[in-house]
Amino acid sequence: MQSHIKDVQEFLRIARDRYTFGLSVDAEDRQEAEFCNEFAANLPRKGAGTSQWHESAAKARIAASRPVETWNRLPIYVAQVVNEGRQNKPAIKVAPMDGGTKETADFFQGRIRHIEYESDADTARDMAREQQVTTGRGFVRVGTEYKPGSMDQSLTIDAIPNQFSVVWDPASVKYDRSDAEWCFVVSRISKEKHIRDYGPDSVVNSLDFATNENPAPEWIGVGEGGELIQIAEYWNKEFRDRTLCVFDNGAGQSQTAYDDELPTPAPKIRGRRKEKCATVWQHVINGAENLEETQWIDYDIPIVPYWGREATVEGRRRTFSLICNAISPQRAVNLYVSNILEQIAQMPKTPYKVPVGGIPA
């Protein structure tokens, strides 16, 4: 594969450092989001109740043969917010501007609706919205795919099932992260799948994960048994200076184009200004190799975030889910239910006995 990267090892070093840095900055929010996700799901824990109980409190009650029950009220409120979103679906509206016509706007409106319908975009957005409510973060992505039996490509809007697989550039400040210079979407695969997908000649496929020759131990030989490889879509912006020119198109109208894209013969330039332009690249890396690379068709990274409530706390931007403020009240409900059940269980079961006529009519 012919790469546009001059120094691949330096490129990979920067990518690994960026990934580690992005995780470290997001560590607190990510940990809380994962906890909220488990708490809302009310996952069972062996010998310690469920994820809605403090582990030590649950073990102490179980050891004392006291009930550890839950009455999970959170799904009701999560469903309320998510269902309101389903009933009021976001829609892209195309309006004719800058000399455009209604017919052109209607054409693009129809094309967008067709892309959304073919991609089942509503399902992707609903999944991201539920992730947003329960964890404070959810994502959808814009991509392309080849049409069957054709070399033509079509746009797609897809879900990202694991919201914790996305790592953003912490320097971005906009809500939609359109100003981010890089982003990772990671997954973990087996060595066998790595061989199938990227060929037996890959450097990683020739490594013995148990030896000290591992060039990227945080990426290669990961997982509980150390048998997995982390693969990342590494979205990266490369910037270059360009000159934007305004000229007369010969029909009495002004037109703009970059100086390296001007028509011939050269038109009369009315004005110029410098502009920093971004090219977005998608690299598929495993920490030690640049496996694939593709230049994206747009100037923004095609990962769309759905964030929960954002707030600046001690100078840092934080994100919060709906679950955050419901944790203590839900634990109180579980405690009340368990104690009520305990009181009922301790009530005497012996029936009352009185002689006939002892209770006045």
CSV table of C-alpha atoms in Angstrom, one decimal:
chain,number,residue,atom,x,y,z
A,1,MET,CA,0.0,0.0,0.0
A,2,GLN,CA,1.4,3.3,-1.1
A,3,SER,CA,1.1,5.7,1.8
A,4,HIS,CA,1.2,9.5,1.8
A,5,ILE,CA,3.0,9.4,5.2
A,6,LYS,CA,6.7,10.1,5.0
A,7,ASP,CA,7.7,8.7,8.5
A,8,VAL,CA,5.3,5.9,9.4
A,9,GLN,CA,6.9,5.2,12.8
A,10,GLU,CA,6.7,8.8,13.9
A,11,PHE,CA,3.1,8.9,12.7
A,12,LEU,CA,2.3,5.9,14.8
A,13,ARG,CA,4.1,7.2,17.8
A,14,ILE,CA,2.0,10.4,17.6
A,15,ALA,CA,-1.2,8.4,17.2
A,16,ARG,CA,-0.4,6.2,20.2
A,17,ASP,CA,0.4,9.3,22.3
A,18,ARG,CA,-2.8,11.1,21.2
A,19,TYR,CA,-4.9,8.0,22.1
A,20,THR,CA,-3.4,7.8,25.5
A,21,PHE,CA,-3.8,11.5,26.1
A,22,GLY,CA,-7.4,11.5,25.0
A,23,LEU,CA,-8.2,8.6,27.4
A,24,SER,CA,-6.4,10.2,30.3
A,25,VAL,CA,-8.3,13.6,29.9
A,26,ASP,CA,-11.6,11.8,29.5
A,27,ALA,CA,-10.9,9.2,32.3
A,28,GLU,CA,-13.2,10.7,35.0
A,29,ASP,CA,-16.2,11.2,32.8
A,30,ARG,CA,-15.7,7.9,31.1
A,31,GLN,CA,-15.5,6.0,34.4
A,32,GLU,CA,-18.7,7.7,35.6
A,33,ALA,CA,-20.5,7.0,32.3
A,34,GLU,CA,-19.6,3.3,32.5
A,35,PHE,CA,-20.9,3.2,36.1
A,36,CYS,CA,-24.1,5.0,35.1
A,37,ASN,CA,-24.6,2.5,32.2
A,38,GLU,CA,-24.2,-0.5,34.6
A,39,PHE,CA,-26.4,1.2,37.3
A,40,ALA,CA,-29.2,1.8,34.8
A,41,ALA,CA,-29.1,-1.8,33.6
A,42,ASN,CA,-29.2,-3.1,37.2
A,43,LEU,CA,-26.7,-5.9,36.4
A,44,PRO,CA,-26.6,-8.8,38.8
A,45,ARG,CA,-23.3,-9.3,40.8
A,46,LYS,CA,-22.5,-12.8,42.2
A,47,GLY,CA,-23.0,-12.7,45.9
A,48,ALA,CA,-23.3,-9.0,46.1
A,49,GLY,CA,-26.8,-8.1,44.9
A,50,THR,CA,-26.9,-6.0,41.7
A,51,SER,CA,-25.0,-3.0,40.4
A,52,GLN,CA,-27.5,-0.7,42.1
A,53,TRP,CA,-26.2,-1.8,45.6
A,54,HIS,CA,-22.9,-0.9,47.2
A,55,GLU,CA,-21.0,-4.1,47.0
A,56,SER,CA,-20.0,-4.0,50.7
A,57,ALA,CA,-23.5,-3.2,51.9
A,58,ALA,CA,-25.0,-6.0,49.8
A,59,LYS,CA,-22.5,-8.6,51.0
A,60,ALA,CA,-23.1,-7.5,54.7
A,61,ARG,CA,-26.9,-7.9,54.2
A,62,ILE,CA,-26.5,-11.3,52.5
A,63,ALA,CA,-24.2,-12.5,55.2
A,64,ALA,CA,-26.9,-11.5,57.8
A,65,SER,CA,-29.6,-13.3,55.7
A,66,ARG,CA,-31.3,-10.0,55.1
A,67,PRO,CA,-33.1,-9.3,51.7
A,68,VAL,CA,-31.2,-7.4,49.0
A,69,GLU,CA,-34.0,-6.3,46.6
A,70,THR,CA,-34.3,-3.7,43.9
A,71,TRP,CA,-37.2,-1.8,42.4
A,72,ASN,CA,-35.6,-0.2,39.4
A,73,ARG,CA,-37.4,3.0,38.6
A,74,LEU,CA,-34.9,4.3,36.1
A,75,PRO,CA,-36.1,2.6,32.9
A,76,ILE,CA,-39.4,4.6,33.1
A,77,TYR,CA,-37.6,8.0,33.0
A,78,VAL,CA,-35.1,6.8,30.4
A,79,ALA,CA,-37.9,5.6,28.2
A,80,GLN,CA,-39.8,8.9,28.7
A,81,VAL,CA,-36.9,11.0,27.3
A,82,VAL,CA,-36.0,8.5,24.5
A,83,ASN,CA,-39.6,8.2,23.4
A,84,GLU,CA,-40.1,11.9,23.3
A,85,GLY,CA,-37.1,12.0,20.9
A,86,ARG,CA,-38.7,9.3,18.8
A,87,GLN,CA,-41.9,11.3,18.5
A,88,ASN,CA,-40.0,14.5,17.6
A,89,LYS,CA,-37.4,13.2,15.2
A,90,PRO,CA,-34.6,15.6,14.1
A,91,ALA,CA,-34.8,16.4,10.4
A,92,ILE,CA,-32.4,18.1,7.9
A,93,LYS,CA,-34.1,21.1,6.2
A,94,VAL,CA,-32.6,22.4,2.9
A,95,ALA,CA,-33.4,26.0,2.1
A,96,PRO,CA,-32.4,27.9,-1.1
A,97,MET,CA,-29.7,30.4,-0.3
A,98,ASP,CA,-27.1,32.4,-2.3
A,99,GLY,CA,-29.0,32.3,-5.6
A,100,GLY,CA,-30.2,28.8,-5.2
A,101,THR,CA,-33.7,27.7,-6.3
A,102,LYS,CA,-36.5,26.0,-4.6
A,103,GLU,CA,-36.3,23.1,-7.1
A,104,THR,CA,-32.6,22.6,-6.2
A,105,ALA,CA,-33.4,22.7,-2.5
A,106,ASP,CA,-36.3,20.2,-3.0
A,107,PHE,CA,-34.0,17.9,-4.9
A,108,PHE,CA,-31.3,17.8,-2.2
A,109,GLN,CA,-34.0,17.4,0.5
A,110,GLY,CA,-35.3,14.3,-1.3
A,111,ARG,CA,-31.8,12.9,-1.7
A,112,ILE,CA,-31.1,13.4,2.1
A,113,ARG,CA,-34.4,11.7,3.0
A,114,HIS,CA,-33.6,8.8,0.6
A,115,ILE,CA,-30.1,8.4,2.3
A,116,GLU,CA,-31.8,8.4,5.7
A,117,TYR,CA,-34.4,5.8,4.7
A,118,GLU,CA,-31.8,3.5,3.1
A,119,SER,CA,-29.5,3.7,6.1
A,120,ASP,CA,-32.2,3.3,8.7
A,121,ALA,CA,-30.9,6.5,10.2
A,122,ASP,CA,-33.8,6.6,12.7
A,123,THR,CA,-32.6,3.4,14.4
A,124,ALA,CA,-29.0,4.8,14.6
A,125,ARG,CA,-30.3,8.1,16.1
A,126,ASP,CA,-32.5,6.3,18.6
A,127,MET,CA,-29.6,4.1,19.8
A,128,ALA,CA,-27.4,7.2,20.2
A,129,ARG,CA,-30.2,9.0,22.1
A,130,GLU,CA,-30.6,6.2,24.6
A,131,GLN,CA,-26.8,6.1,25.1
A,132,GLN,CA,-26.9,9.9,25.6
A,133,VAL,CA,-29.5,9.6,28.3
A,134,THR,CA,-28.0,6.7,30.2
A,135,THR,CA,-24.3,7.5,29.8
A,136,GLY,CA,-24.1,11.2,28.7
A,137,ARG,CA,-22.5,10.2,25.4
A,138,GLY,CA,-23.7,8.6,22.2
A,139,PHE,CA,-22.5,8.6,18.6
A,140,VAL,CA,-23.6,8.1,15.0
A,141,ARG,CA,-21.3,8.1,12.0
A,142,VAL,CA,-21.6,9.1,8.3
A,143,GLY,CA,-19.9,6.7,5.9
A,144,THR,CA,-19.9,5.4,2.4
A,145,GLU,CA,-20.5,2.0,0.9
A,146,TYR,CA,-20.4,0.5,-2.6
A,147,LYS,CA,-23.7,-0.4,-4.2
A,148,PRO,CA,-23.9,-4.1,-5.1
A,149,GLY,CA,-22.6,-4.9,-8.5
A,150,SER,CA,-21.4,-1.3,-9.1
A,151,MET,CA,-18.4,0.9,-8.6
A,152,ASP,CA,-20.7,3.7,-7.3
A,153,GLN,CA,-20.8,4.6,-3.7
A,154,SER,CA,-23.7,5.9,-1.5
A,155,LEU,CA,-23.7,7.7,1.8
A,156,THR,CA,-24.8,5.9,5.0
A,157,ILE,CA,-25.8,7.0,8.5
A,158,ASP,CA,-24.8,4.2,10.9
A,159,ALA,CA,-24.9,3.6,14.7
A,160,ILE,CA,-21.8,3.1,16.8
A,161,PRO,CA,-23.0,0.4,19.2
A,162,ASN,CA,-20.2,0.9,21.8
A,163,GLN,CA,-20.2,4.6,22.8
A,164,PHE,CA,-17.0,3.9,24.8
A,165,SER,CA,-15.0,3.0,21.7
A,166,VAL,CA,-14.8,6.7,20.7
A,167,VAL,CA,-11.9,8.9,21.9
A,168,TRP,CA,-12.0,12.6,20.9
A,169,ASP,CA,-9.4,15.3,20.7
A,170,PRO,CA,-9.7,17.0,24.2
A,171,ALA,CA,-8.7,20.4,22.6
A,172,SER,CA,-12.0,20.6,20.7
A,173,VAL,CA,-14.5,23.0,22.2
A,174,LYS,CA,-17.6,22.9,20.0
A,175,TYR,CA,-20.6,20.7,21.0
A,176,ASP,CA,-20.4,18.7,17.7
A,177,ARG,CA,-16.6,18.4,17.9
A,178,SER,CA,-16.3,19.8,14.4
A,179,ASP,CA,-13.1,21.6,15.5
A,180,ALA,CA,-11.5,18.4,16.6
A,181,GLU,CA,-8.2,17.6,14.8
A,182,TRP,CA,-8.4,13.8,15.5
A,183,CYS,CA,-10.6,11.1,16.8
A,184,PHE,CA,-10.3,7.3,17.4
A,185,VAL,CA,-13.0,4.6,17.0
A,186,VAL,CA,-11.4,1.4,18.5
A,187,SER,CA,-12.3,-2.3,18.5
A,188,ARG,CA,-10.5,-5.5,19.6
A,189,ILE,CA,-10.2,-8.5,17.3
A,190,SER,CA,-8.4,-11.9,17.5
A,191,LYS,CA,-5.1,-12.6,15.9
A,192,GLU,CA,-6.9,-15.0,13.5
A,193,LYS,CA,-9.3,-12.3,12.3
A,194,HIS,CA,-6.4,-9.9,12.0
A,195,ILE,CA,-4.7,-12.4,9.6
A,196,ARG,CA,-7.9,-12.8,7.6
A,197,ASP,CA,-8.5,-9.0,7.3
A,198,TYR,CA,-5.0,-7.7,6.8
A,199,GLY,CA,-3.0,-10.7,5.5
A,200,PRO,CA,-0.4,-13.0,6.9
A,201,ASP,CA,2.4,-10.6,6.0
A,202,SER,CA,1.4,-8.0,8.7
A,203,VAL,CA,4.2,-7.3,11.2
A,204,VAL,CA,1.8,-8.0,14.1
A,205,ASN,CA,0.8,-11.4,12.7
A,206,SER,CA,4.4,-12.5,13.0
A,207,LEU,CA,4.8,-11.5,16.6
A,208,ASP,CA,4.8,-13.7,19.7
A,209,PHE,CA,2.7,-11.7,22.1
A,210,ALA,CA,4.4,-13.3,25.1
A,211,THR,CA,7.9,-12.0,24.2
A,212,ASN,CA,9.5,-8.7,24.8
A,213,GLU,CA,9.5,-7.7,21.1
A,214,ASN,CA,6.0,-6.2,21.3
A,215,PRO,CA,6.3,-2.7,19.8
A,216,ALA,CA,2.9,-1.5,21.2
A,217,PRO,CA,1.9,-3.5,24.4
A,218,GLU,CA,-1.1,-1.3,25.0
A,219,TRP,CA,-2.5,-2.3,21.6
A,220,ILE,CA,-1.1,-5.8,20.9
A,221,GLY,CA,-1.7,-8.7,23.2
A,222,VAL,CA,-4.6,-7.0,25.1
A,223,GLY,CA,-7.7,-8.5,26.7
A,224,GLU,CA,-8.1,-10.8,29.7
A,225,GLY,CA,-5.9,-13.5,28.2
A,226,GLY,CA,-3.7,-11.2,26.2
A,227,GLU,CA,-4.8,-12.7,22.9
A,228,LEU,CA,-6.5,-9.7,21.2
A,229,ILE,CA,-5.3,-6.9,19.0
A,230,GLN,CA,-6.7,-3.4,19.3
A,231,ILE,CA,-7.7,-1.9,15.9
A,232,ALA,CA,-8.4,1.8,15.6
A,233,GLU,CA,-10.0,4.0,13.0
A,234,TYR,CA,-7.7,7.0,13.4
A,235,TRP,CA,-9.4,10.1,11.9
A,236,ASN,CA,-6.8,12.8,11.4
A,237,LYS,CA,-6.9,16.3,9.9
A,238,GLU,CA,-3.9,17.6,7.9
A,239,PHE,CA,-3.8,21.3,7.3
A,240,ARG,CA,-2.3,23.4,4.5
A,241,ASP,CA,-2.5,27.1,3.6
A,242,ARG,CA,-4.4,28.0,0.4
A,243,THR,CA,-5.4,31.3,-1.2
A,244,LEU,CA,-9.1,31.8,-1.9
A,245,CYS,CA,-9.7,34.1,-4.9
A,246,VAL,CA,-12.8,36.1,-6.0
A,247,PHE,CA,-13.2,36.6,-9.8
A,248,ASP,CA,-15.8,37.5,-12.4
A,249,ASN,CA,-17.1,34.3,-14.1
A,250,GLY,CA,-17.8,36.2,-17.4
A,251,ALA,CA,-21.6,36.3,-16.8
A,252,GLY,CA,-21.5,39.3,-14.5
A,253,GLN,CA,-21.4,37.2,-11.4
A,254,SER,CA,-18.7,36.8,-8.7
A,255,GLN,CA,-17.3,33.4,-8.2
A,256,THR,CA,-14.7,32.0,-5.7
A,257,ALA,CA,-12.1,29.3,-6.2
A,258,TYR,CA,-8.7,28.5,-4.7
A,259,ASP,CA,-5.7,29.7,-6.7
A,260,ASP,CA,-4.7,26.2,-7.7
A,261,GLU,CA,-8.2,25.5,-9.1
A,262,LEU,CA,-8.7,28.7,-11.1
A,263,PRO,CA,-10.2,28.1,-14.6
A,264,THR,CA,-8.2,28.8,-17.8
A,265,PRO,CA,-7.6,31.2,-19.2
A,266,ALA,CA,-6.9,33.0,-15.9
A,267,PRO,CA,-9.7,35.3,-14.9
A,268,LYS,CA,-9.3,38.8,-13.5
A,269,ILE,CA,-9.0,38.4,-9.7
A,270,ARG,CA,-11.0,40.9,-7.6
A,271,GLY,CA,-9.7,39.8,-4.2
A,272,ARG,CA,-7.7,37.2,-2.3
A,273,ARG,CA,-7.4,35.9,1.2
A,274,LYS,CA,-5.5,33.2,3.0
A,275,GLU,CA,-7.3,30.2,4.3
A,276,LYS,CA,-6.1,27.2,6.3
A,277,CYS,CA,-7.8,24.1,4.7
A,278,ALA,CA,-8.1,20.7,6.3
A,279,THR,CA,-7.9,17.3,4.6
A,280,VAL,CA,-9.4,14.5,6.6
A,281,TRP,CA,-7.8,11.0,6.5
A,282,GLN,CA,-9.1,7.8,7.9
A,283,HIS,CA,-6.2,5.5,9.0
A,284,VAL,CA,-6.7,2.0,10.2
A,285,ILE,CA,-3.9,1.2,12.7
A,286,ASN,CA,-3.0,-1.5,15.2
A,287,GLY,CA,-0.5,0.6,17.1
A,288,ALA,CA,2.5,-0.9,15.2
A,289,GLU,CA,1.3,-0.6,11.6
A,290,ASN,CA,-0.7,1.7,9.3
A,291,LEU,CA,-2.9,-1.0,7.8
A,292,GLU,CA,-5.2,1.2,5.6
A,293,GLU,CA,-5.7,4.8,4.7
A,294,THR,CA,-8.4,6.7,2.9
A,295,GLN,CA,-9.0,10.3,2.2
A,296,TRP,CA,-12.4,11.4,3.4
A,297,ILE,CA,-14.7,13.4,1.1
A,298,ASP,CA,-15.4,16.2,3.5
A,299,TYR,CA,-13.5,18.6,5.7
A,300,ASP,CA,-14.9,17.4,9.0
A,301,ILE,CA,-14.5,14.1,10.9
A,302,PRO,CA,-17.7,12.1,10.2
A,303,ILE,CA,-18.5,11.1,13.8
A,304,VAL,CA,-21.5,12.9,15.2
A,305,PRO,CA,-21.8,13.1,19.0
A,306,TYR,CA,-24.9,13.1,21.2
A,307,TRP,CA,-23.7,14.6,24.5
A,308,GLY,CA,-25.6,14.7,27.8
A,309,ARG,CA,-25.7,17.8,29.9
A,310,GLU,CA,-22.4,19.7,29.7
A,311,ALA,CA,-21.1,21.9,32.5
A,312,THR,CA,-17.7,23.5,33.4
A,313,VAL,CA,-16.5,22.1,36.8
A,314,GLU,CA,-13.3,23.5,38.3
A,315,GLY,CA,-12.3,24.8,34.9
A,316,ARG,CA,-12.9,21.5,33.1
A,317,ARG,CA,-15.7,20.6,30.7
A,318,ARG,CA,-17.7,17.7,32.1
A,319,THR,CA,-20.7,15.7,30.6
A,320,PHE,CA,-23.4,14.2,32.7
A,321,SER,CA,-26.2,11.6,32.0
A,322,LEU,CA,-29.7,11.5,33.3
A,323,ILE,CA,-28.7,8.7,35.7
A,324,CYS,CA,-26.1,10.8,37.6
A,325,ASN,CA,-28.5,12.5,39.9
A,326,ALA,CA,-30.7,9.5,40.3
A,327,ILE,CA,-28.2,7.1,41.8
A,328,SER,CA,-28.7,8.0,45.5
A,329,PRO,CA,-32.6,8.2,45.2
A,330,GLN,CA,-32.7,4.8,43.5
A,331,ARG,CA,-30.5,3.3,46.2
A,332,ALA,CA,-32.8,4.7,48.8
A,333,VAL,CA,-35.8,3.1,47.0
A,334,ASN,CA,-34.0,-0.3,47.0
A,335,LEU,CA,-33.2,0.1,50.7
A,336,TYR,CA,-36.9,0.9,51.5
A,337,VAL,CA,-38.2,-2.0,49.5
A,338,SER,CA,-35.7,-4.4,51.1
A,339,ASN,CA,-36.6,-3.3,54.6
A,340,ILE,CA,-40.3,-3.4,53.9
A,341,LEU,CA,-39.9,-6.9,52.6
A,342,GLU,CA,-37.9,-7.9,55.7
A,343,GLN,CA,-40.6,-6.5,58.0
A,344,ILE,CA,-43.3,-8.4,56.2
A,345,ALA,CA,-41.3,-11.6,56.3
A,346,GLN,CA,-40.8,-11.2,60.1
A,347,MET,CA,-44.5,-10.8,60.8
A,348,PRO,CA,-46.0,-13.7,62.8
A,349,LYS,CA,-47.6,-16.4,60.6
A,350,THR,CA,-49.6,-18.1,63.5
A,351,PRO,CA,-53.3,-17.6,63.0
A,352,TYR,CA,-55.3,-15.8,65.8
A,353,LYS,CA,-57.5,-18.2,67.9
A,354,VAL,CA,-60.5,-17.1,70.0
A,355,PRO,CA,-63.4,-19.0,71.3
A,356,VAL,CA,-66.7,-19.0,69.5
A,357,GLY,CA,-68.5,-15.8,70.3
A,358,GLY,CA,-65.4,-14.2,71.7
A,359,ILE,CA,-65.6,-11.5,68.9
A,360,PRO,CA,-68.8,-9.5,69.1
A,361,ALA,CA,-70.7,-9.2,65.9
